[in-house]
C-alpha atoms as a PDB file:
ATOM      1  CA  MET A   1     -68.654  64.750  24.541  1.00  0.00           C
ATOM      2  CA  ALA A   2     -70.889  63.758  21.655  1.00  0.00           C
ATOM      3  CA  LYS A   3     -71.166  60.158  20.458  1.00  0.00           C
ATOM      4  CA  ILE A   4     -72.525  59.637  16.940  1.00  0.00           C
ATOM      5  CA  VAL A   5     -73.425  56.041  16.061  1.00  0.00           C
ATOM      6  CA  ILE A   6     -74.101  55.150  12.421  1.00  0.00           C
ATOM      7  CA  ASP A   7     -75.816  51.752  12.163  1.00  0.00           C
ATOM      8  CA  GLU A   8     -74.765  49.055   9.734  1.00  0.00           C
ATOM      9  CA  ASP A   9     -76.419  48.890   6.340  1.00  0.00           C
ATOM     10  CA  GLY A  10     -75.766  46.073   3.896  1.00  0.00           C
ATOM     11  CA  THR A  11     -71.999  45.587   3.611  1.00  0.00           C
ATOM     12  CA  ARG A  12     -71.218  48.732   5.635  1.00  0.00           C
ATOM     13  CA  SER A  13     -70.436  47.975   9.282  1.00  0.00           C
ATOM     14  CA  GLN A  14     -71.570  50.073  12.242  1.00  0.00           C
ATOM     15  CA  PHE A  15     -69.158  52.817  13.288  1.00  0.00           C
ATOM     16  CA  THR A  16     -69.030  55.480  15.988  1.00  0.00           C
ATOM     17  CA  VAL A  17     -67.660  59.036  15.837  1.00  0.00           C
ATOM     18  CA  TYR A  18     -66.686  60.851  19.038  1.00  0.00           C
ATOM     19  CA  ALA A  19     -66.572  64.654  19.048  1.00  0.00           C
ATOM     20  CA  ASN A  20     -65.959  67.151  21.835  1.00  0.00           C
ATOM     21  CA  TYR A  21     -68.951  69.120  20.564  1.00  0.00           C
ATOM     22  CA  LEU A  22     -71.725  67.888  18.276  1.00  0.00           C
ATOM     23  CA  GLU A  23     -71.864  71.300  16.580  1.00  0.00           C
ATOM     24  CA  ALA A  24     -68.232  70.890  15.456  1.00  0.00           C
ATOM     25  CA  PHE A  25     -69.100  67.742  13.496  1.00  0.00           C
ATOM     26  CA  ASN A  26     -72.438  69.064  12.221  1.00  0.00           C
ATOM     27  CA  PHE A  27     -70.593  72.063  10.746  1.00  0.00           C
ATOM     28  CA  PHE A  28     -69.289  69.786   7.974  1.00  0.00           C
ATOM     29  CA  VAL A  29     -72.358  67.683   7.144  1.00  0.00           C
ATOM     30  CA  ALA A  30     -75.348  68.816   5.074  1.00  0.00           C
ATOM     31  CA  ASP A  31     -77.905  67.022   7.268  1.00  0.00           C
ATOM     32  CA  PRO A  32     -77.103  67.298  10.999  1.00  0.00           C
ATOM     33  CA  VAL A  33     -76.522  64.052  12.891  1.00  0.00           C
ATOM     34  CA  GLU A  34     -77.787  63.393  16.410  1.00  0.00           C
ATOM     35  CA  ASP A  35     -75.931  62.643  19.621  1.00  0.00           C
ATOM     36  CA  THR A  36     -76.768  59.138  20.883  1.00  0.00           C
ATOM     37  CA  THR A  37     -75.748  59.982  24.464  1.00  0.00           C
ATOM     38  CA  VAL A  38     -78.539  62.517  24.873  1.00  0.00           C
ATOM     39  CA  GLY A  39     -80.773  61.304  27.642  1.00  0.00           C
ATOM     40  CA  GLU A  40     -82.131  62.266  30.999  1.00  0.00           C
ATOM     41  CA  LYS A  41     -79.916  62.171  34.051  1.00  0.00           C
ATOM     42  CA  THR A  42     -81.453  60.042  36.782  1.00  0.00           C
ATOM     43  CA  ARG A  43     -80.700  59.535  40.448  1.00  0.00           C
ATOM     44  CA  GLY A  44     -80.250  56.006  41.703  1.00  0.00           C
ATOM     45  CA  THR A  45     -80.085  54.510  45.183  1.00  0.00           C
ATOM     46  CA  ARG A  46     -78.593  51.213  46.222  1.00  0.00           C
ATOM     47  CA  SER A  47     -78.179  49.385  49.485  1.00  0.00           C
ATOM     48  CA  VAL A  48     -74.679  48.833  50.876  1.00  0.00           C
ATOM     49  CA  PRO A  49     -74.681  45.677  53.043  1.00  0.00           C
ATOM     50  CA  GLY A  50     -73.099  45.597  56.489  1.00  0.00           C
ATOM     51  CA  HIS A  51     -69.595  44.167  56.641  1.00  0.00           C
ATOM     52  CA  GLN A  52     -66.427  43.942  58.745  1.00  0.00           C
ATOM     53  CA  ARG A  53     -63.427  46.186  58.179  1.00  0.00           C
ATOM     54  CA  ARG A  54     -59.876  46.111  59.567  1.00  0.00           C
ATOM     55  CA  LYS A  55     -57.865  49.297  60.156  1.00  0.00           C
ATOM     56  CA  GLY A  56     -54.739  47.689  58.709  1.00  0.00           C
ATOM     57  CA  PRO A  57     -53.060  44.354  57.953  1.00  0.00           C
ATOM     58  CA  SER A  58     -51.982  43.831  61.567  1.00  0.00           C
ATOM     59  CA  ASP A  59     -55.344  44.776  63.115  1.00  0.00           C
ATOM     60  CA  LEU A  60     -56.649  41.814  65.108  1.00  0.00           C
ATOM     61  CA  ASN A  61     -59.962  43.448  66.081  1.00  0.00           C
ATOM     62  CA  PRO A  62     -62.077  44.275  63.002  1.00  0.00           C
ATOM     63  CA  ILE A  63     -64.956  46.727  63.362  1.00  0.00           C
ATOM     64  CA  ASN A  64     -68.483  46.268  62.039  1.00  0.00           C
ATOM     65  CA  VAL A  65     -69.791  48.689  59.419  1.00  0.00           C
ATOM     66  CA  LEU A  66     -73.570  49.047  59.491  1.00  0.00           C
ATOM     67  CA  GLN A  67     -75.830  48.626  56.467  1.00  0.00           C
ATOM     68  CA  SER A  68     -76.529  51.912  54.664  1.00  0.00           C
ATOM     69  CA  THR A  69     -77.790  53.335  51.379  1.00  0.00           C
ATOM     70  CA  ALA A  70     -75.797  55.153  48.711  1.00  0.00           C
ATOM     71  CA  ASP A  71     -77.110  57.682  46.163  1.00  0.00           C
ATOM     72  CA  TYR A  72     -75.546  57.961  42.707  1.00  0.00           C
ATOM     73  CA  LEU A  73     -76.101  59.774  39.414  1.00  0.00           C
ATOM     74  CA  VAL A  74     -76.790  57.927  36.145  1.00  0.00           C
ATOM     75  CA  ASP A  75     -75.636  60.241  33.342  1.00  0.00           C
ATOM     76  CA  PRO A  76     -75.649  58.852  29.760  1.00  0.00           C
ATOM     77  CA  SER A  77     -73.183  61.539  28.626  1.00  0.00           C
ATOM     78  CA  LEU A  78     -70.642  60.834  31.403  1.00  0.00           C
ATOM     79  CA  LYS A  79     -67.103  60.307  30.177  1.00  0.00           C
ATOM     80  CA  SER A  80     -64.374  59.213  32.540  1.00  0.00           C
ATOM     81  CA  GLY A  81     -60.777  60.079  31.699  1.00  0.00           C
ATOM     82  CA  ASN A  82     -59.180  62.138  28.966  1.00  0.00           C
ATOM     83  CA  ALA A  83     -58.684  59.516  26.293  1.00  0.00           C
ATOM     84  CA  LYS A  84     -61.214  59.120  23.510  1.00  0.00           C
ATOM     85  CA  PRO A  85     -61.630  55.643  22.045  1.00  0.00           C
ATOM     86  CA  GLY A  86     -60.716  54.814  18.469  1.00  0.00           C
ATOM     87  CA  ILE A  87     -58.436  56.310  15.842  1.00  0.00           C
ATOM     88  CA  SER A  88     -57.986  60.003  15.313  1.00  0.00           C
ATOM     89  CA  PHE A  89     -59.109  61.742  12.118  1.00  0.00           C
ATOM     90  CA  ILE A  90     -59.325  65.330  10.889  1.00  0.00           C
ATOM     91  CA  LEU A  91     -62.015  66.961   8.760  1.00  0.00           C
ATOM     92  CA  LYS A  92     -60.753  69.980   6.786  1.00  0.00           C
ATOM     93  CA  THR A  93     -62.548  72.011   4.141  1.00  0.00           C
ATOM     94  CA  THR A  94     -60.799  72.034   0.763  1.00  0.00           C
ATOM     95  CA  ALA A  95     -59.401  75.083  -1.016  1.00  0.00           C
ATOM     96  CA  ASN A  96     -62.598  75.117  -3.133  1.00  0.00           C
ATOM     97  CA  ALA A  97     -64.749  75.908  -0.079  1.00  0.00           C
ATOM     98  CA  ASP A  98     -65.674  79.468   0.860  1.00  0.00           C
ATOM     99  CA  ILE A  99     -64.473  78.901   4.417  1.00  0.00           C
ATOM    100  CA  ASP A 100     -61.337  77.379   5.943  1.00  0.00           C
ATOM    101  CA  GLU A 101     -62.183  75.075   8.864  1.00  0.00           C
ATOM    102  CA  GLN A 102     -60.469  72.105  10.460  1.00  0.00           C
ATOM    103  CA  ARG A 103     -61.636  69.876  13.337  1.00  0.00           C
ATOM    104  CA  GLN A 104     -60.359  66.656  14.930  1.00  0.00           C
ATOM    105  CA  PHE A 105     -62.521  63.686  15.965  1.00  0.00           C
ATOM    106  CA  THR A 106     -62.073  59.991  16.759  1.00  0.00           C
ATOM    107  CA  LEU A 107     -63.564  56.980  14.986  1.00  0.00           C
ATOM    108  CA  VAL A 108     -64.365  53.516  16.307  1.00  0.00           C
ATOM    109  CA  GLY A 109     -64.877  51.353  13.245  1.00  0.00           C
ATOM    110  CA  ARG A 110     -63.460  51.121   9.756  1.00  0.00           C
ATOM    111  CA  SER A 111     -62.422  54.251   7.883  1.00  0.00           C
ATOM    112  CA  LEU A 112     -63.809  52.615   4.723  1.00  0.00           C
ATOM    113  CA  ASP A 113     -67.305  52.652   6.244  1.00  0.00           C
ATOM    114  CA  PHE A 114     -66.947  56.289   7.331  1.00  0.00           C
ATOM    115  CA  VAL A 115     -65.913  57.440   3.847  1.00  0.00           C
ATOM    116  CA  GLU A 116     -68.613  55.343   2.178  1.00  0.00           C
ATOM    117  CA  TYR A 117     -71.346  56.766   4.429  1.00  0.00           C
ATOM    118  CA  PHE A 118     -70.390  60.465   4.435  1.00  0.00           C
ATOM    119  CA  ASP A 119     -69.285  60.800   0.795  1.00  0.00           C
ATOM    120  CA  GLY A 120     -71.956  62.932  -0.848  1.00  0.00           C
ATOM    121  CA  LYS A 121     -73.392  64.118   2.489  1.00  0.00           C
ATOM    122  CA  MET A 122     -71.101  67.063   3.225  1.00  0.00           C
ATOM    123  CA  LYS A 123     -71.964  70.760   3.336  1.00  0.00           C
ATOM    124  CA  TYR A 124     -68.550  71.656   1.850  1.00  0.00           C
ATOM    125  CA  GLU A 125     -66.064  69.663  -0.190  1.00  0.00           C
ATOM    126  CA  THR A 126     -64.041  68.216   2.678  1.00  0.00           C
ATOM    127  CA  TYR A 127     -60.774  66.348   3.150  1.00  0.00           C
ATOM    128  CA  VAL A 128     -60.673  63.603   5.767  1.00  0.00           C
ATOM    129  CA  TYR A 129     -57.246  62.643   7.132  1.00  0.00           C
ATOM    130  CA  PHE A 130     -57.145  59.357   9.070  1.00  0.00           C
ATOM    131  CA  SER A 131     -54.243  58.775  11.460  1.00  0.00           C
ATOM    132  CA  ASN A 132     -53.697  55.335   9.928  1.00  0.00           C
ATOM    133  CA  GLY A 133     -53.930  56.271   6.251  1.00  0.00           C
ATOM    134  CA  GLY A 134     -53.976  58.913   3.566  1.00  0.00           C
ATOM    135  CA  ARG A 135     -56.338  61.703   2.610  1.00  0.00           C
ATOM    136  CA  HIS A 136     -59.806  61.135   1.182  1.00  0.00           C
ATOM    137  CA  THR A 137     -62.065  63.773  -0.385  1.00  0.00           C
ATOM    138  CA  LEU A 138     -65.706  63.782   0.671  1.00  0.00           C
ATOM    139  CA  LYS A 139     -68.057  65.303  -1.897  1.00  0.00           C
ATOM    140  CA  LEU A 140     -70.904  67.747  -1.411  1.00  0.00           C
ATOM    141  CA  GLY A 141     -74.418  66.563  -0.641  1.00  0.00           C
ATOM    142  CA  ALA A 142     -77.076  66.866  -3.359  1.00  0.00           C
ATOM    143  CA  ALA A 143     -78.843  69.706  -1.496  1.00  0.00           C
ATOM    144  CA  THR A 144     -75.610  71.753  -1.277  1.00  0.00           C
ATOM    145  CA  GLN A 145     -74.432  71.382  -4.913  1.00  0.00           C
ATOM    146  CA  PRO A 146     -73.857  74.775  -6.590  1.00  0.00           C
ATOM    147  CA  GLU A 147     -76.206  75.526  -9.467  1.00  0.00           C
ATOM    148  CA  GLY A 148     -74.918  75.925 -12.973  1.00  0.00           C
END
């Protein structure tokens, strides 16, 4: 899962967009954004101290577990569970676009900041539908404006 973090700037607060695939979000924007979870996977090792363990609540003779080491994987893109944080929103190209596409993402932050940041940065004229509000129209970026 891709995590796109847009830093605060002036009065606009920081917000985060989660997408199943980065390419799905970059389809809509004129200048591709980068995944902040991209990083190298590393292998870690830690020491597990020795301790006593009982077989059950009525066990009167606990056993000793020897000290050992445990290996684990540190993966910056790891996601546990099915739920994505934040509120759901949909990006959909308008009827004026040459192509009909629709994708769903989640947003952690204010929808006001999202609209303010991405308005004028889209590849196609795009509707954004937030689960907690109405529809907004995001305009084309300067590089993608039709001539004439």
